[in-house]
Amino acid sequence: MINKETPVLVTGGSGYIASWVVQQLLEQGYKVNATVRNKSKIAKVDHLLKLQQKFIGKLELYEADLLREGSFEAAMKGCELVIHMASPFKVNVKDAQKELVDPALKGTRNILRQVNETATVKRVVLTSSLVAIYGDAVDIKATKNGILTEEYWNTTSSLKHQPYAYSKTLAEKEAWKFQKEQSRWDLVVINPSFVMGPSLSSRTDGESTDFMIQLLSGAFKSGAPYLSFGFVDVRDVAAAHILAGTEERASGRHITCATTKTMLEAADILRKEFGDKYKLPSKELPKFLMYLVGPFAGFSWKFVRNNIGIPMELDNSYSKKDLGLVYRDLSETFRDQVDQLVESGHVK
């Protein structure tokens, strides 16, 4: 469907998932235009510069700003496929509107306005999130059979409660609105769960890396809250984006998740891989205790009430059927991520 002689645009190209998308595209013979906020910040783009050296003439880096109209014009020129991934993933923020909603929503608008002005674009793949489908674990109880599917939308998050989830929901809805207003390009959406696995950069400021470091360092040694996560390997999420962009039949939204595990079950996988090397939790904290200690750990009472102790069930079958996606086992994901953190010196 996509001509390999035309570049694929990947926005936010230095990001955790996006870096793997860039690398996998290059490995498959595609040309890539990747946007970054600042090419001079070597620590953030060093891994992309290495890819430039490895794949000579195949990767071009462009500076672009999500909040500046026309910022993506040069990077998008001549592209048939646009993979829009640039959007902040932060849990603890001071100003949710400025730090999360504006970049996600206004950024999506700016990208898609440019798509409308770029006649060569045939398809847009958007990185949304599982949290655009649900806000809190308690929401799952309202679904048919208690299972999340792509038919649902997050209706419970807001600027004050789960603002990241709110930002992703607004951005995805805006993208579908743009798509329906024209007929030249189509939209395929990837809705990843909690993305884990090795990073191509040495940065540790991502939520996934932070989660793993906390789990290994003993932050939850006295007990883990009963929080249920959907987990997925970053390399599988990258593959999902490329399949969504290059498989002609691909359409709609895609829950992208390998499996669901509680925090304690995740720790048990790590214990099986690494034995007693790390200070992993071996028990769960009772919910009543979370009401007492939660606020000190950044968990509001509302979050505790709506998420702690509630299992997660979701259906990932559409991603397998529509994209042909095959998921890695979570033990491989965790093992590779820990090995990389050890190699980079962030974990001993």
mmCIF file of C-alpha atoms in Angstrom:
data_model
loop_
_atom_site.group_PDB
_atom_site.id
_atom_site.type_symbol
_atom_site.label_atom_id
_atom_site.label_comp_id
_atom_site.label_asym_id
_atom_site.label_seq_id
_atom_site.Cartn_x
_atom_site.Cartn_y
_atom_site.Cartn_z
ATOM 1 C CA MET A 1 0.000 0.000 0.000
ATOM 2 C CA ILE A 2 2.782 2.446 0.917
ATOM 3 C CA ASN A 3 5.512 3.155 -1.635
ATOM 4 C CA LYS A 4 8.905 2.556 -0.008
ATOM 5 C CA GLU A 5 10.401 5.308 -2.165
ATOM 6 C CA THR A 6 8.328 7.887 -0.277
ATOM 7 C CA PRO A 7 9.253 8.723 3.327
ATOM 8 C CA VAL A 8 7.102 7.774 6.305
ATOM 9 C CA LEU A 9 6.620 10.618 8.788
ATOM 10 C CA VAL A 10 6.964 9.671 12.459
ATOM 11 C CA THR A 11 6.181 12.544 14.831
ATOM 12 C CA GLY A 12 7.872 12.614 18.219
ATOM 13 C CA GLY A 13 10.555 10.380 16.762
ATOM 14 C CA SER A 14 12.815 10.381 19.816
ATOM 15 C CA GLY A 15 10.110 8.953 22.076
ATOM 16 C CA TYR A 16 10.159 5.547 23.750
ATOM 17 C CA ILE A 17 7.779 3.803 21.332
ATOM 18 C CA ALA A 18 8.485 6.049 18.350
ATOM 19 C CA SER A 19 12.213 5.238 18.378
ATOM 20 C CA TRP A 20 11.375 1.564 17.887
ATOM 21 C CA VAL A 21 8.940 2.483 15.089
ATOM 22 C CA VAL A 22 11.720 4.438 13.361
ATOM 23 C CA GLN A 23 14.204 1.575 13.736
ATOM 24 C CA GLN A 24 11.776 -1.110 12.549
ATOM 25 C CA LEU A 25 10.742 0.978 9.532
ATOM 26 C CA LEU A 26 14.389 1.439 8.581
ATOM 27 C CA GLU A 27 15.063 -2.278 9.015
ATOM 28 C CA GLN A 28 12.160 -2.987 6.662
ATOM 29 C CA GLY A 29 13.599 -0.704 3.981
ATOM 30 C CA TYR A 30 11.459 2.403 4.438
ATOM 31 C CA LYS A 31 12.687 5.961 4.365
ATOM 32 C CA VAL A 32 11.763 7.896 7.513
ATOM 33 C CA ASN A 33 11.232 11.555 8.322
ATOM 34 C CA ALA A 34 11.221 11.866 12.121
ATOM 35 C CA THR A 35 10.342 15.033 13.986
ATOM 36 C CA VAL A 36 11.948 16.062 17.276
ATOM 37 C CA ARG A 37 11.575 19.190 19.352
ATOM 38 C CA ASN A 38 15.259 20.119 19.351
ATOM 39 C CA LYS A 39 17.963 18.441 17.281
ATOM 40 C CA SER A 40 20.714 20.073 19.352
ATOM 41 C CA LYS A 41 19.724 18.215 22.542
ATOM 42 C CA ILE A 42 22.041 15.306 21.845
ATOM 43 C CA ALA A 43 21.007 13.296 24.917
ATOM 44 C CA LYS A 44 17.482 13.039 23.513
ATOM 45 C CA VAL A 45 18.370 12.307 19.886
ATOM 46 C CA ASP A 46 21.677 10.448 20.157
ATOM 47 C CA HIS A 47 20.066 7.078 19.423
ATOM 48 C CA LEU A 48 18.476 8.543 16.281
ATOM 49 C CA LEU A 49 21.813 9.940 15.141
ATOM 50 C CA LYS A 50 23.241 6.430 15.478
ATOM 51 C CA LEU A 51 20.422 5.115 13.272
ATOM 52 C CA GLN A 52 21.266 7.817 10.712
ATOM 53 C CA GLN A 53 24.838 6.514 10.598
ATOM 54 C CA LYS A 54 23.674 2.907 10.267
ATOM 55 C CA PHE A 55 21.029 3.559 7.602
ATOM 56 C CA ILE A 56 22.786 6.111 5.402
ATOM 57 C CA GLY A 57 20.396 8.407 3.523
ATOM 58 C CA LYS A 58 17.279 6.752 4.947
ATOM 59 C CA LEU A 59 16.520 8.875 8.042
ATOM 60 C CA GLU A 60 15.962 12.621 8.096
ATOM 61 C CA LEU A 61 15.401 14.550 11.342
ATOM 62 C CA TYR A 62 13.201 17.657 11.423
ATOM 63 C CA GLU A 63 12.505 20.067 14.241
ATOM 64 C CA ALA A 64 8.792 20.612 14.883
ATOM 65 C CA ASP A 65 6.551 21.962 17.630
ATOM 66 C CA LEU A 66 3.133 20.446 18.323
ATOM 67 C CA LEU A 67 1.714 23.842 19.257
ATOM 68 C CA ARG A 68 2.966 25.736 16.185
ATOM 69 C CA GLU A 69 0.827 25.667 13.038
ATOM 70 C CA GLY A 70 2.704 24.753 9.879
ATOM 71 C CA SER A 71 5.516 23.262 11.949
ATOM 72 C CA PHE A 72 5.226 19.848 10.255
ATOM 73 C CA GLU A 73 4.931 21.028 6.630
ATOM 74 C CA ALA A 74 8.523 20.296 5.588
ATOM 75 C CA ALA A 75 8.661 16.915 7.351
ATOM 76 C CA MET A 76 5.363 15.782 5.807
ATOM 77 C CA LYS A 77 6.159 16.806 2.236
ATOM 78 C CA GLY A 78 5.820 13.842 -0.122
ATOM 79 C CA CYS A 79 4.715 11.382 2.590
ATOM 80 C CA GLU A 80 1.968 8.821 1.981
ATOM 81 C CA LEU A 81 1.925 7.582 5.576
ATOM 82 C CA VAL A 82 1.922 9.712 8.724
ATOM 83 C CA ILE A 83 2.395 8.031 12.113
ATOM 84 C CA HIS A 84 1.479 10.617 14.737
ATOM 85 C CA MET A 85 3.040 9.641 18.059
ATOM 86 C CA ALA A 86 4.128 12.941 19.610
ATOM 87 C CA SER A 87 2.176 13.479 22.827
ATOM 88 C CA PRO A 88 3.366 13.768 26.435
ATOM 89 C CA PHE A 89 2.996 10.770 28.760
ATOM 90 C CA LYS A 90 3.168 12.101 32.318
ATOM 91 C CA VAL A 91 1.304 11.060 35.453
ATOM 92 C CA ASN A 92 2.321 13.770 37.907
ATOM 93 C CA VAL A 93 1.815 17.241 36.441
ATOM 94 C CA LYS A 94 1.275 20.709 37.892
ATOM 95 C CA ASP A 95 -0.812 22.139 35.045
ATOM 96 C CA ALA A 96 -2.734 19.388 33.236
ATOM 97 C CA GLN A 97 -4.165 21.734 30.611
ATOM 98 C CA LYS A 98 -0.774 23.109 29.619
ATOM 99 C CA GLU A 99 1.328 19.955 30.057
ATOM 100 C CA LEU A 100 -1.072 17.301 28.753
ATOM 101 C CA VAL A 101 -4.262 18.497 27.074
ATOM 102 C CA ASP A 102 -2.875 21.321 24.924
ATOM 103 C CA PRO A 103 -0.027 19.282 23.354
ATOM 104 C CA ALA A 104 -2.273 16.257 22.808
ATOM 105 C CA LEU A 105 -5.330 18.049 21.434
ATOM 106 C CA LYS A 106 -3.804 21.058 19.687
ATOM 107 C CA GLY A 107 -0.954 18.902 18.420
ATOM 108 C CA THR A 108 -3.383 16.461 16.820
ATOM 109 C CA ARG A 109 -5.258 19.345 15.212
ATOM 110 C CA ASN A 110 -2.065 20.853 13.805
ATOM 111 C CA ILE A 111 -0.874 17.517 12.430
ATOM 112 C CA LEU A 112 -4.209 16.720 10.781
ATOM 113 C CA ARG A 113 -4.607 20.208 9.328
ATOM 114 C CA GLN A 114 -1.238 19.658 7.696
ATOM 115 C CA VAL A 115 -2.391 16.232 6.497
ATOM 116 C CA ASN A 116 -5.382 17.917 4.865
ATOM 117 C CA GLU A 117 -2.996 20.262 3.064
ATOM 118 C CA THR A 118 -0.577 17.502 1.974
ATOM 119 C CA ALA A 119 -2.103 15.797 -1.062
ATOM 120 C CA THR A 120 0.204 12.763 -0.972
ATOM 121 C CA VAL A 121 -0.969 11.458 2.424
ATOM 122 C CA LYS A 122 -3.124 8.327 2.170
ATOM 123 C CA ARG A 123 -3.208 7.105 5.763
ATOM 124 C CA VAL A 124 -2.681 8.392 9.298
ATOM 125 C CA VAL A 125 -1.837 6.081 12.178
ATOM 126 C CA LEU A 126 -2.503 7.653 15.578
ATOM 127 C CA THR A 127 -0.966 6.559 18.865
ATOM 128 C CA SER A 128 -3.877 6.738 21.270
ATOM 129 C CA SER A 129 -4.068 4.651 24.437
ATOM 130 C CA LEU A 130 -6.082 2.049 26.297
ATOM 131 C CA VAL A 131 -7.037 4.910 28.621
ATOM 132 C CA ALA A 132 -9.033 6.470 25.776
ATOM 133 C CA ILE A 133 -11.255 3.403 26.171
ATOM 134 C CA TYR A 134 -11.604 3.432 29.975
ATOM 135 C CA GLY A 135 -10.669 5.828 32.765
ATOM 136 C CA ASP A 136 -10.704 3.813 35.996
ATOM 137 C CA ALA A 137 -10.766 0.063 36.554
ATOM 138 C CA VAL A 138 -14.252 0.367 38.040
ATOM 139 C CA ASP A 139 -15.508 1.475 34.585
ATOM 140 C CA ILE A 140 -14.916 -2.060 33.315
ATOM 141 C CA LYS A 141 -17.781 -3.298 35.489
ATOM 142 C CA ALA A 142 -20.202 -1.354 33.276
ATOM 143 C CA THR A 143 -19.135 -3.162 30.076
ATOM 144 C CA LYS A 144 -20.777 -6.228 28.554
ATOM 145 C CA ASN A 145 -19.463 -9.272 30.427
ATOM 146 C CA GLY A 146 -16.972 -7.044 32.241
ATOM 147 C CA ILE A 147 -14.548 -7.001 29.297
ATOM 148 C CA LEU A 148 -13.064 -3.955 27.561
ATOM 149 C CA THR A 149 -13.302 -3.836 23.765
ATOM 150 C CA GLU A 150 -12.677 -1.129 21.169
ATOM 151 C CA GLU A 151 -16.348 -0.118 21.175
ATOM 152 C CA TYR A 152 -15.998 1.748 24.476
ATOM 153 C CA TRP A 153 -14.834 5.284 25.196
ATOM 154 C CA ASN A 154 -13.489 6.824 28.374
ATOM 155 C CA THR A 155 -16.284 8.981 29.804
ATOM 156 C CA THR A 156 -15.088 9.350 33.412
ATOM 157 C CA SER A 157 -11.728 11.128 33.208
ATOM 158 C CA SER A 158 -11.416 14.897 33.449
ATOM 159 C CA LEU A 159 -8.876 17.680 33.777
ATOM 160 C CA LYS A 160 -8.785 17.056 37.540
ATOM 161 C CA HIS A 161 -9.135 13.268 37.640
ATOM 162 C CA GLN A 162 -6.907 11.121 35.410
ATOM 163 C CA PRO A 163 -5.895 14.101 33.194
ATOM 164 C CA TYR A 164 -3.532 12.023 31.035
ATOM 165 C CA ALA A 165 -6.382 9.669 30.138
ATOM 166 C CA TYR A 166 -8.565 12.715 29.476
ATOM 167 C CA SER A 167 -5.953 14.188 27.100
ATOM 168 C CA LYS A 168 -5.669 10.950 25.093
ATOM 169 C CA THR A 169 -9.462 10.630 24.831
ATOM 170 C CA LEU A 170 -9.882 14.188 23.548
ATOM 171 C CA ALA A 171 -7.060 13.778 21.030
ATOM 172 C CA GLU A 172 -8.374 10.518 19.593
ATOM 173 C CA LYS A 173 -11.934 11.851 19.291
ATOM 174 C CA GLU A 174 -10.565 14.903 17.489
ATOM 175 C CA ALA A 175 -8.674 12.673 15.061
ATOM 176 C CA TRP A 176 -11.801 10.684 14.172
ATOM 177 C CA LYS A 177 -13.665 13.971 13.674
ATOM 178 C CA PHE A 178 -11.033 15.183 11.170
ATOM 179 C CA GLN A 179 -11.064 11.859 9.350
ATOM 180 C CA LYS A 180 -14.829 11.849 8.880
ATOM 181 C CA GLU A 181 -14.785 15.350 7.387
ATOM 182 C CA GLN A 182 -12.862 14.209 4.283
ATOM 183 C CA SER A 183 -12.382 11.126 2.095
ATOM 184 C CA ARG A 184 -8.758 11.256 0.818
ATOM 185 C CA TRP A 185 -6.971 9.709 3.824
ATOM 186 C CA ASP A 186 -8.050 7.075 6.311
ATOM 187 C CA LEU A 187 -7.245 6.717 10.008
ATOM 188 C CA VAL A 188 -6.074 3.684 11.969
ATOM 189 C CA VAL A 189 -5.633 3.942 15.744
ATOM 190 C CA ILE A 190 -3.400 2.017 18.120
ATOM 191 C CA ASN A 191 -4.555 1.876 21.765
ATOM 192 C CA PRO A 192 -1.626 0.445 23.768
ATOM 193 C CA SER A 193 -1.872 -0.638 27.389
ATOM 194 C CA PHE A 194 1.097 -0.084 29.747
ATOM 195 C CA VAL A 195 4.124 -0.292 27.451
ATOM 196 C CA MET A 196 7.227 -2.001 28.862
ATOM 197 C CA GLY A 197 10.496 -3.354 27.499
ATOM 198 C CA PRO A 198 13.933 -2.047 26.522
ATOM 199 C CA SER A 199 14.511 1.520 25.382
ATOM 200 C CA LEU A 200 16.708 2.571 22.481
ATOM 201 C CA SER A 201 17.811 5.651 24.415
ATOM 202 C CA SER A 202 19.590 5.841 27.775
ATOM 203 C CA ARG A 203 17.052 8.242 29.299
ATOM 204 C CA THR A 204 15.154 7.224 32.442
ATOM 205 C CA ASP A 205 12.490 9.950 32.523
ATOM 206 C CA GLY A 206 9.747 7.755 31.074
ATOM 207 C CA GLU A 207 6.905 6.290 33.124
ATOM 208 C CA SER A 208 7.667 2.718 31.998
ATOM 209 C CA THR A 209 11.319 2.911 33.015
ATOM 210 C CA ASP A 210 10.402 4.638 36.270
ATOM 211 C CA PHE A 211 7.870 1.902 37.091
ATOM 212 C CA MET A 212 10.433 -0.839 36.559
ATOM 213 C CA ILE A 213 13.157 0.946 38.550
ATOM 214 C CA GLN A 214 10.754 1.489 41.461
ATOM 215 C CA LEU A 215 9.669 -2.148 41.407
ATOM 216 C CA LEU A 216 13.277 -3.379 41.440
ATOM 217 C CA SER A 217 14.616 -0.868 43.964
ATOM 218 C CA GLY A 218 12.381 -1.908 46.847
ATOM 219 C CA ALA A 219 9.884 0.968 46.719
ATOM 220 C CA PHE A 220 7.112 -1.629 47.125
ATOM 221 C CA LYS A 221 9.033 -4.165 49.225
ATOM 222 C CA SER A 222 6.599 -3.841 52.145
ATOM 223 C CA GLY A 223 3.709 -4.653 49.827
ATOM 224 C CA ALA A 224 2.250 -3.830 46.418
ATOM 225 C CA PRO A 225 -1.170 -2.279 45.904
ATOM 226 C CA TYR A 226 -3.631 -4.483 44.024
ATOM 227 C CA LEU A 227 -3.415 -2.574 40.763
ATOM 228 C CA SER A 228 -4.214 -4.470 37.588
ATOM 229 C CA PHE A 229 -2.403 -3.464 34.396
ATOM 230 C CA GLY A 230 -2.531 -4.403 30.770
ATOM 231 C CA PHE A 231 1.106 -4.939 29.741
ATOM 232 C CA VAL A 232 2.614 -4.947 26.260
ATOM 233 C CA ASP A 233 6.132 -4.996 24.812
ATOM 234 C CA VAL A 234 7.313 -1.735 23.248
ATOM 235 C CA ARG A 235 8.619 -3.653 20.213
ATOM 236 C CA ASP A 236 5.176 -5.190 19.643
ATOM 237 C CA VAL A 237 3.533 -1.761 19.891
ATOM 238 C CA ALA A 238 6.003 -0.463 17.302
ATOM 239 C CA ALA A 239 5.189 -3.402 15.035
ATOM 240 C CA ALA A 240 1.471 -2.674 15.481
ATOM 241 C CA HIS A 241 1.967 0.900 14.230
ATOM 242 C CA ILE A 242 3.802 -0.263 11.121
ATOM 243 C CA LEU A 243 1.234 -2.966 10.354
ATOM 244 C CA ALA A 244 -1.535 -0.403 10.868
ATOM 245 C CA GLY A 245 0.154 1.855 8.325
ATOM 246 C CA THR A 246 1.103 -0.718 5.717
ATOM 247 C CA GLU A 247 -1.642 -3.373 5.780
ATOM 248 C CA GLU A 248 -4.303 -2.148 3.372
ATOM 249 C CA ARG A 249 -7.151 -3.889 5.241
ATOM 250 C CA ALA A 250 -6.267 -2.318 8.614
ATOM 251 C CA SER A 251 -9.027 -0.159 10.079
ATOM 252 C CA GLY A 252 -10.460 1.169 13.312
ATOM 253 C CA ARG A 253 -9.122 1.087 16.850
ATOM 254 C CA HIS A 254 -6.836 -1.608 18.255
ATOM 255 C CA ILE A 255 -6.421 -2.566 21.898
ATOM 256 C CA THR A 256 -2.730 -3.461 21.928
ATOM 257 C CA CYS A 257 -2.005 -5.581 24.983
ATOM 258 C CA ALA A 258 -0.272 -8.915 25.539
ATOM 259 C CA THR A 259 -1.685 -9.772 28.962
ATOM 260 C CA THR A 260 -3.108 -8.358 32.189
ATOM 261 C CA LYS A 261 -1.277 -8.704 35.494
ATOM 262 C CA THR A 262 -1.422 -7.169 38.951
ATOM 263 C CA MET A 263 1.659 -5.427 40.292
ATOM 264 C CA LEU A 264 2.391 -8.442 42.515
ATOM 265 C CA GLU A 265 2.047 -10.820 39.550
ATOM 266 C CA ALA A 266 4.494 -8.622 37.630
ATOM 267 C CA ALA A 267 6.900 -8.862 40.567
ATOM 268 C CA ASP A 268 6.509 -12.654 40.569
ATOM 269 C CA ILE A 269 7.574 -12.766 36.899
ATOM 270 C CA LEU A 270 10.673 -10.748 37.768
ATOM 271 C CA ARG A 271 11.387 -13.007 40.738
ATOM 272 C CA LYS A 272 11.201 -16.073 38.498
ATOM 273 C CA GLU A 273 13.683 -14.453 36.104
ATOM 274 C CA PHE A 274 16.118 -12.945 38.639
ATOM 275 C CA GLY A 275 15.548 -14.795 41.920
ATOM 276 C CA ASP A 276 16.189 -12.744 45.051
ATOM 277 C CA LYS A 277 18.516 -10.280 43.360
ATOM 278 C CA TYR A 278 16.033 -7.402 43.727
ATOM 279 C CA LYS A 279 13.848 -6.120 46.598
ATOM 280 C CA LEU A 280 10.558 -7.179 45.026
ATOM 281 C CA PRO A 281 7.209 -7.163 46.843
ATOM 282 C CA SER A 282 5.970 -10.565 48.018
ATOM 283 C CA LYS A 283 2.543 -9.560 49.301
ATOM 284 C CA GLU A 284 -0.311 -7.196 48.536
ATOM 285 C CA LEU A 285 -1.319 -4.248 50.670
ATOM 286 C CA PRO A 286 -4.957 -4.359 51.805
ATOM 287 C CA LYS A 287 -7.192 -1.712 50.263
ATOM 288 C CA PHE A 288 -7.991 -0.027 53.586
ATOM 289 C CA LEU A 289 -4.290 0.606 54.080
ATOM 290 C CA MET A 290 -4.102 2.255 50.672
ATOM 291 C CA TYR A 291 -6.662 4.815 51.842
ATOM 292 C CA LEU A 292 -4.205 5.726 54.609
ATOM 293 C CA VAL A 293 -0.895 5.684 52.718
ATOM 294 C CA GLY A 294 -2.188 6.363 49.204
ATOM 295 C CA PRO A 295 -2.197 10.180 49.414
ATOM 296 C CA PHE A 296 1.483 10.138 50.470
ATOM 297 C CA ALA A 297 2.297 8.045 47.383
ATOM 298 C CA GLY A 298 0.295 10.240 45.013
ATOM 299 C CA PHE A 299 -2.907 8.129 45.014
ATOM 300 C CA SER A 300 -6.067 10.133 45.756
ATOM 301 C CA TRP A 301 -8.918 8.486 47.658
ATOM 302 C CA LYS A 302 -10.962 8.584 44.451
ATOM 303 C CA PHE A 303 -8.214 6.746 42.585
ATOM 304 C CA VAL A 304 -7.953 4.140 45.373
ATOM 305 C CA ARG A 305 -11.728 3.626 45.421
ATOM 306 C CA ASN A 306 -12.006 3.263 41.633
ATOM 307 C CA ASN A 307 -8.874 1.222 40.886
ATOM 308 C CA ILE A 308 -7.397 -0.672 43.835
ATOM 309 C CA GLY A 309 -8.594 -4.250 44.131
ATOM 310 C CA ILE A 310 -10.448 -4.274 40.806
ATOM 311 C CA PRO A 311 -9.275 -6.803 38.174
ATOM 312 C CA MET A 312 -8.876 -5.817 34.525
ATOM 313 C CA GLU A 313 -10.256 -7.855 31.640
ATOM 314 C CA LEU A 314 -9.810 -6.832 28.033
ATOM 315 C CA ASP A 315 -10.097 -8.322 24.562
ATOM 316 C CA ASN A 316 -7.018 -7.998 22.320
ATOM 317 C CA SER A 317 -8.339 -10.288 19.581
ATOM 318 C CA TYR A 318 -8.973 -7.512 17.036
ATOM 319 C CA SER A 319 -5.300 -6.473 17.014
ATOM 320 C CA LYS A 320 -4.368 -10.087 16.233
ATOM 321 C CA LYS A 321 -7.038 -10.507 13.570
ATOM 322 C CA ASP A 322 -6.821 -7.149 11.811
ATOM 323 C CA LEU A 323 -3.066 -6.537 12.053
ATOM 324 C CA GLY A 324 -1.767 -10.089 12.342
ATOM 325 C CA LEU A 325 0.048 -9.039 15.514
ATOM 326 C CA VAL A 326 1.852 -11.710 17.551
ATOM 327 C CA TYR A 327 2.651 -10.746 21.146
ATOM 328 C CA ARG A 328 5.830 -11.527 23.064
ATOM 329 C CA ASP A 329 5.640 -13.245 26.428
ATOM 330 C CA LEU A 330 5.833 -10.745 29.286
ATOM 331 C CA SER A 331 8.799 -12.548 30.840
ATOM 332 C CA GLU A 332 10.848 -11.740 27.734
ATOM 333 C CA THR A 333 9.737 -8.106 27.894
ATOM 334 C CA PHE A 334 10.734 -7.730 31.537
ATOM 335 C CA ARG A 335 14.004 -9.637 31.175
ATOM 336 C CA ASP A 336 15.144 -7.510 28.237
ATOM 337 C CA GLN A 337 14.151 -4.284 30.000
ATOM 338 C CA VAL A 338 16.017 -5.170 33.210
ATOM 339 C CA ASP A 339 19.088 -6.299 31.260
ATOM 340 C CA GLN A 340 19.139 -2.978 29.442
ATOM 341 C CA LEU A 341 18.760 -0.984 32.688
ATOM 342 C CA VAL A 342 21.631 -2.961 34.204
ATOM 343 C CA GLU A 343 23.798 -2.406 31.115
ATOM 344 C CA SER A 344 23.117 1.345 31.182
ATOM 345 C CA GLY A 345 23.919 1.544 34.906
ATOM 346 C CA HIS A 346 20.469 2.605 36.068
ATOM 347 C CA VAL A 347 19.927 -0.650 37.968
ATOM 348 C CA LYS A 348 22.593 -2.755 39.695
#
